[in-house]
mmCIF file of C-alpha atoms and ligand atoms in Angstrom:
data_model
loop_
_atom_site.group_PDB
_atom_site.id
_atom_site.type_symbol
_atom_site.label_atom_id
_atom_site.label_comp_id
_atom_site.label_asym_id
_atom_site.label_seq_id
_atom_site.Cartn_x
_atom_site.Cartn_y
_atom_site.Cartn_z
ATOM 1 C CA UNK A 1 7.976 -9.423 5.325
ATOM 2 C CA UNK A 2 7.923 -5.534 5.615
ATOM 3 C CA UNK A 3 8.958 -4.088 8.861
ATOM 4 C CA UNK A 4 8.558 -0.520 10.033
ATOM 5 C CA UNK A 5 10.743 0.539 12.970
ATOM 6 C CA UNK A 6 9.218 3.566 14.523
ATOM 7 C CA UNK A 7 10.429 5.658 17.366
ATOM 8 C CA UNK A 8 11.835 9.023 18.475
ATOM 9 C CA UNK A 9 15.390 10.070 17.641
ATOM 10 C CA UNK A 10 17.708 8.244 19.992
ATOM 11 C CA UNK A 11 15.299 5.460 20.561
ATOM 12 C CA UNK A 12 17.799 2.917 18.925
ATOM 13 C CA UNK A 13 15.579 2.092 15.812
ATOM 14 C CA UNK A 14 18.511 2.521 13.466
ATOM 15 C CA UNK A 15 20.815 0.311 15.412
ATOM 16 C CA UNK A 16 18.168 -2.387 15.620
ATOM 17 C CA UNK A 17 17.169 -2.073 11.914
ATOM 18 C CA UNK A 18 20.794 -2.667 10.909
ATOM 19 C CA UNK A 19 21.090 -5.773 13.199
ATOM 20 C CA UNK A 20 17.726 -7.159 11.946
ATOM 21 C CA UNK A 21 18.802 -6.562 8.405
ATOM 22 C CA UNK A 22 21.869 -8.771 9.003
ATOM 23 C CA UNK A 23 19.920 -11.485 10.796
ATOM 24 C CA UNK A 24 17.107 -11.714 8.361
ATOM 25 C CA UNK A 25 19.080 -10.791 5.172
ATOM 26 C CA UNK A 26 16.461 -8.201 4.144
ATOM 27 C CA UNK A 27 17.300 -4.654 3.021
ATOM 28 C CA UNK A 28 17.418 -1.819 5.360
ATOM 29 C CA UNK A 29 15.998 1.543 4.142
ATOM 30 C CA UNK A 30 16.938 4.540 6.256
ATOM 31 C CA UNK A 31 15.347 7.803 5.064
ATOM 32 C CA UNK A 32 17.876 9.645 7.327
ATOM 33 C CA UNK A 33 20.743 7.934 5.469
ATOM 34 C CA UNK A 34 19.326 8.721 2.117
ATOM 35 C CA UNK A 35 18.985 12.423 3.046
ATOM 36 C CA UNK A 36 22.414 12.574 4.590
ATOM 37 C CA UNK A 37 23.988 11.001 1.484
ATOM 38 C CA UNK A 38 22.601 13.914 -0.500
ATOM 39 C CA UNK A 39 24.588 16.494 1.372
ATOM 40 C CA UNK A 40 27.434 18.116 -0.644
ATOM 41 C CA UNK A 41 25.901 16.781 -3.904
ATOM 42 C CA UNK A 42 24.208 18.909 -6.542
ATOM 43 C CA UNK A 43 20.953 16.850 -6.415
ATOM 44 C CA UNK A 44 17.573 18.618 -5.687
ATOM 45 C CA UNK A 45 17.633 16.836 -2.323
ATOM 46 C CA UNK A 46 20.882 18.497 -1.178
ATOM 47 C CA UNK A 47 19.069 21.855 -0.261
ATOM 48 C CA UNK A 48 16.585 20.007 1.824
ATOM 49 C CA UNK A 49 19.223 17.723 3.388
ATOM 50 C CA UNK A 50 21.398 20.827 4.405
ATOM 51 C CA UNK A 51 18.374 22.633 6.006
ATOM 52 C CA UNK A 52 17.364 19.477 7.877
ATOM 53 C CA UNK A 53 20.736 18.830 9.286
ATOM 54 C CA UNK A 54 21.105 22.411 10.382
ATOM 55 C CA UNK A 55 17.642 22.706 12.065
ATOM 56 C CA UNK A 56 16.181 19.206 12.766
ATOM 57 C CA UNK A 57 13.094 20.073 10.660
ATOM 58 C CA UNK A 58 11.489 17.448 8.475
ATOM 59 C CA UNK A 59 11.835 17.537 4.770
ATOM 60 C CA UNK A 60 8.535 18.076 2.846
ATOM 61 C CA UNK A 61 6.156 15.045 2.692
ATOM 62 C CA UNK A 62 5.927 15.058 -1.096
ATOM 63 C CA UNK A 63 9.728 15.018 -1.555
ATOM 64 C CA UNK A 64 10.372 12.054 0.741
ATOM 65 C CA UNK A 65 7.234 10.127 -0.361
ATOM 66 C CA UNK A 66 8.279 10.348 -3.973
ATOM 67 C CA UNK A 67 11.691 8.830 -3.048
ATOM 68 C CA UNK A 68 10.014 5.950 -1.147
ATOM 69 C CA UNK A 69 7.753 5.299 -4.051
ATOM 70 C CA UNK A 70 10.515 5.026 -6.440
ATOM 71 C CA UNK A 71 12.496 2.772 -4.173
ATOM 72 C CA UNK A 72 9.611 0.334 -3.763
ATOM 73 C CA UNK A 73 9.435 -0.185 -7.526
ATOM 74 C CA UNK A 74 12.918 -1.815 -7.347
ATOM 75 C CA UNK A 75 13.239 -5.580 -7.530
ATOM 76 C CA UNK A 76 15.467 -5.864 -4.467
ATOM 77 C CA UNK A 77 12.760 -4.558 -2.214
ATOM 78 C CA UNK A 78 9.979 -6.736 -3.687
ATOM 79 C CA UNK A 79 10.113 -9.502 -1.017
ATOM 80 C CA UNK A 80 10.664 -7.260 1.993
ATOM 81 C CA UNK A 81 12.554 -4.511 3.711
ATOM 82 C CA UNK A 82 13.005 -2.884 7.056
ATOM 83 C CA UNK A 83 11.853 0.816 6.819
ATOM 84 C CA UNK A 84 13.536 3.161 9.244
ATOM 85 C CA UNK A 85 12.636 6.816 9.475
ATOM 86 C CA UNK A 86 9.490 6.755 7.288
ATOM 87 C CA UNK A 87 6.613 7.473 7.777
ATOM 88 C CA UNK A 88 7.245 10.567 10.023
ATOM 89 C CA UNK A 89 3.804 12.361 9.455
ATOM 90 C CA UNK A 90 0.276 10.988 9.063
ATOM 91 C CA UNK A 91 0.318 12.169 5.521
ATOM 92 C CA UNK A 92 3.336 10.031 4.853
ATOM 93 C CA UNK A 93 1.664 7.044 6.557
ATOM 94 C CA UNK A 94 -1.454 7.396 4.476
ATOM 95 C CA UNK A 95 0.697 7.448 1.255
ATOM 96 C CA UNK A 96 2.586 4.419 2.596
ATOM 97 C CA UNK A 97 -0.587 2.375 2.961
ATOM 98 C CA UNK A 98 -1.491 3.168 -0.642
ATOM 99 C CA UNK A 99 2.033 1.994 -1.774
ATOM 100 C CA UNK A 100 1.667 -1.153 0.277
ATOM 101 C CA UNK A 101 -1.594 -1.984 -1.145
ATOM 102 C CA UNK A 102 0.083 -2.391 -4.645
ATOM 103 C CA UNK A 103 3.050 -4.553 -3.362
ATOM 104 C CA UNK A 104 3.199 -8.321 -3.740
ATOM 105 C CA UNK A 105 4.101 -9.153 -0.222
ATOM 106 C CA UNK A 106 1.381 -8.358 2.233
ATOM 107 C CA UNK A 107 2.928 -8.992 5.777
ATOM 108 C CA UNK A 108 3.637 -5.782 7.504
ATOM 109 C CA UNK A 109 4.935 -5.553 11.047
ATOM 110 C CA UNK A 110 5.144 -2.295 12.987
ATOM 111 C CA UNK A 111 7.453 -1.904 15.868
ATOM 112 C CA UNK A 112 7.261 1.072 18.107
ATOM 113 C CA UNK A 113 10.381 1.773 20.196
ATOM 114 C CA UNK A 114 9.513 3.342 23.492
ATOM 115 C CA UNK A 115 11.808 5.248 25.826
ATOM 116 C CA UNK A 116 11.747 8.325 28.016
ATOM 117 C CA UNK A 117 12.920 11.593 26.500
ATOM 118 C CA UNK A 118 15.886 12.025 28.970
ATOM 119 C CA UNK A 119 17.345 8.753 27.940
ATOM 120 C CA UNK A 120 17.072 9.738 24.264
ATOM 121 C CA UNK A 121 18.799 13.088 24.786
ATOM 122 C CA UNK A 122 21.641 11.348 26.689
ATOM 123 C CA UNK A 123 21.951 8.832 23.890
ATOM 124 C CA UNK A 124 21.973 11.299 21.030
ATOM 125 C CA UNK A 125 24.440 13.724 22.677
ATOM 126 C CA UNK A 126 26.815 10.781 23.359
ATOM 127 C CA UNK A 127 26.556 9.255 19.831
ATOM 128 C CA UNK A 128 29.322 8.812 17.303
ATOM 129 C CA UNK A 129 28.877 7.272 13.811
ATOM 130 C CA UNK A 130 31.347 5.579 11.500
ATOM 131 C CA UNK A 131 31.837 6.881 7.931
ATOM 132 C CA UNK A 132 33.005 3.427 6.842
ATOM 133 C CA UNK A 133 30.590 0.891 8.357
ATOM 134 C CA UNK A 134 27.673 3.269 9.254
ATOM 135 C CA UNK A 135 27.419 1.799 12.728
ATOM 136 C CA UNK A 136 26.872 4.040 15.777
ATOM 137 C CA UNK A 137 28.587 3.969 19.231
ATOM 138 C CA UNK A 138 28.520 5.696 22.597
ATOM 139 C CA UNK A 139 31.573 7.657 23.574
ATOM 140 C CA UNK A 140 32.279 5.016 26.244
ATOM 141 C CA UNK A 141 32.475 2.267 23.586
ATOM 142 C CA UNK A 142 35.273 4.033 21.627
ATOM 143 C CA UNK A 143 38.723 2.738 22.837
ATOM 144 C CA UNK A 144 41.047 4.346 20.294
ATOM 145 C CA UNK A 145 40.455 8.062 19.500
ATOM 146 C CA UNK A 146 38.556 8.417 16.335
ATOM 147 C CA UNK A 147 38.966 4.756 15.237
ATOM 148 C CA UNK A 148 35.923 2.553 14.626
ATOM 149 C CA UNK A 149 35.688 -0.184 17.330
ATOM 150 C CA UNK A 150 33.792 -2.453 14.887
ATOM 151 C CA UNK A 151 35.314 -2.171 11.362
ATOM 152 C CA UNK A 152 38.634 -0.606 12.700
ATOM 153 C CA UNK A 153 38.627 2.079 10.057
ATOM 154 C CA UNK A 154 41.067 4.850 11.072
ATOM 155 C CA UNK A 155 39.831 8.383 11.803
ATOM 156 C CA UNK A 156 36.407 7.353 10.700
ATOM 157 C CA UNK A 157 34.217 8.546 13.574
ATOM 158 C CA UNK A 158 32.084 11.681 13.474
ATOM 159 C CA UNK A 159 29.271 13.274 15.391
ATOM 160 C CA UNK A 160 26.147 13.933 13.230
ATOM 161 C CA UNK A 161 25.671 17.754 12.984
ATOM 162 C CA UNK A 162 21.968 17.343 14.030
ATOM 163 C CA UNK A 163 23.117 15.698 17.321
ATOM 164 C CA UNK A 164 23.797 19.109 18.649
ATOM 165 C CA UNK A 165 21.760 19.774 21.808
ATOM 166 C CA UNK A 166 19.472 22.551 20.502
ATOM 167 C CA UNK A 167 18.748 20.550 17.326
ATOM 168 C CA UNK A 168 18.088 17.405 19.351
ATOM 169 C CA UNK A 169 15.490 19.231 21.413
ATOM 170 C CA UNK A 170 13.810 20.494 18.171
ATOM 171 C CA UNK A 171 13.826 16.948 16.753
ATOM 172 C CA UNK A 172 12.153 15.563 19.906
ATOM 173 C CA UNK A 173 9.603 18.404 19.753
ATOM 174 C CA UNK A 174 8.818 17.578 16.143
ATOM 175 C CA UNK A 175 8.552 13.954 17.017
ATOM 176 C CA UNK A 176 6.083 14.581 19.911
ATOM 177 C CA UNK A 177 3.988 16.997 17.704
ATOM 178 C CA UNK A 178 4.114 15.491 14.270
ATOM 179 C CA UNK A 179 5.437 11.991 14.273
ATOM 180 C CA UNK A 180 3.897 10.430 17.375
ATOM 181 C CA UNK A 181 0.334 10.719 15.855
ATOM 182 C CA UNK A 182 1.519 8.212 13.200
ATOM 183 C CA UNK A 183 1.417 5.401 15.696
ATOM 184 C CA UNK A 184 -2.131 6.281 16.719
ATOM 185 C CA UNK A 185 -3.040 6.338 12.987
ATOM 186 C CA UNK A 186 -1.599 2.842 12.512
ATOM 187 C CA UNK A 187 -3.221 1.693 15.725
ATOM 188 C CA UNK A 188 -6.620 2.344 14.366
ATOM 189 C CA UNK A 189 -6.287 -0.469 11.802
ATOM 190 C CA UNK A 190 -3.032 -2.419 12.437
ATOM 191 C CA UNK A 191 -1.413 -4.224 15.320
ATOM 192 C CA UNK A 192 1.544 -2.223 16.785
ATOM 193 C CA UNK A 193 4.257 -4.102 18.738
ATOM 194 C CA UNK A 194 5.602 -1.951 21.524
ATOM 195 C CA UNK A 195 9.362 -2.477 22.340
ATOM 196 C CA UNK A 196 11.037 -1.341 25.528
ATOM 197 C CA UNK A 197 13.886 0.516 23.947
ATOM 198 C CA UNK A 198 15.835 0.975 27.216
ATOM 199 C CA UNK A 199 16.929 -2.661 27.462
ATOM 200 C CA UNK A 200 20.430 -3.848 26.407
ATOM 201 C CA UNK A 201 20.926 -3.785 22.612
ATOM 202 C CA UNK A 202 21.113 -7.651 22.412
ATOM 203 C CA UNK A 203 18.020 -8.090 24.515
ATOM 204 C CA UNK A 204 16.020 -5.655 22.331
ATOM 205 C CA UNK A 205 17.035 -7.682 19.261
ATOM 206 C CA UNK A 206 15.965 -10.981 20.921
ATOM 207 C CA UNK A 207 12.726 -9.318 22.022
ATOM 208 C CA UNK A 208 12.012 -8.110 18.486
ATOM 209 C CA UNK A 209 12.842 -11.507 16.783
ATOM 210 C CA UNK A 210 10.531 -13.303 19.319
ATOM 211 C CA UNK A 211 7.743 -10.755 18.869
ATOM 212 C CA UNK A 212 7.892 -10.922 15.033
ATOM 213 C CA UNK A 213 7.974 -14.649 14.988
ATOM 214 C CA UNK A 214 4.779 -14.734 17.094
ATOM 215 C CA UNK A 215 3.160 -12.091 14.915
ATOM 216 C CA UNK A 216 3.953 -14.180 11.773
ATOM 217 C CA UNK A 217 2.712 -17.376 13.388
ATOM 218 C CA UNK A 218 -0.655 -15.944 14.434
ATOM 219 C CA UNK A 219 -1.335 -13.522 11.579
HETATM 220 P P1 AMP B 301 17.087 10.018 11.122
HETATM 221 O O1 AMP B 301 18.513 9.505 10.639
HETATM 222 O O2 AMP B 301 16.076 9.042 10.822
HETATM 223 O O3 AMP B 301 17.204 10.539 12.538
HETATM 224 O O4 AMP B 301 16.766 11.375 10.191
HETATM 225 C C1 AMP B 301 17.597 12.455 10.190
HETATM 226 C C2 AMP B 301 16.745 13.701 9.690
HETATM 227 O O5 AMP B 301 16.317 13.473 8.323
HETATM 228 C C3 AMP B 301 15.439 13.857 10.504
HETATM 229 O O6 AMP B 301 15.674 14.635 11.673
HETATM 230 C C4 AMP B 301 14.552 14.559 9.563
HETATM 231 O O7 AMP B 301 14.834 16.001 9.539
HETATM 232 C C5 AMP B 301 15.026 14.060 8.181
HETATM 233 N N1 AMP B 301 14.062 12.899 7.797
HETATM 234 C C6 AMP B 301 14.311 11.621 7.859
HETATM 235 N N2 AMP B 301 13.269 10.942 7.474
HETATM 236 C C7 AMP B 301 12.309 11.802 7.112
HETATM 237 C C8 AMP B 301 10.905 11.684 6.728
HETATM 238 N N3 AMP B 301 10.313 10.490 6.545
HETATM 239 N N4 AMP B 301 10.229 12.807 6.553
HETATM 240 C C9 AMP B 301 10.874 14.048 6.618
HETATM 241 N N5 AMP B 301 12.114 14.226 7.108
HETATM 242 C C10 AMP B 301 12.835 13.084 7.360
#
């Protein structure tokens, strides 16, 4: 099964993608993580990554699409994956449809995480991530200063540089103008499952598991 988690920054798609990857034991691909891991390297992606983290702008379609194309050729992704952060433009979505057409597994589920903008701004400006386990938390969940509440790594928490308020606003503007049309594009020829992203984390996961099981049963 291939799953696309789609939503604005702060909609919780990354958190759910990690949970679903653990539940279903299928790999999670986050294009944001791939881009961040290029920071401070001497790869060709580093220049794009640095610009993206400073401004919130998207990296060029051809650069990210090439990365995705190469990943999908790998054996570990042949039976399925959870795709988080791609596609972010209609051009990327069209390229993805071409890539899917050549893959062996044909079941594709698209989840759209829906939440209002104010809630997303609040979440992003309160978000901390762990260098060690890659999980994210709100400031209220952190009990010991800078120690991870899940993996207990010491001094491992950081705030993403693109979670600065001005950059958040730019990322949401780009989402509304450039990324939102992707769901309309998919809606013309695929079923899109809409998820209320303002529920409790556990309830969202239950909702997704139930919806995906129904989708697989009746497709
Ligand atoms: P994310 O972790 O998904 O919020 O991604 C972090 C940043 O990486 C985004 O704000 C974009 O600037 C960039 N990025 C991630 N995925 C893509 C993509 N598919 N196309 C272009 N830029 C991307």
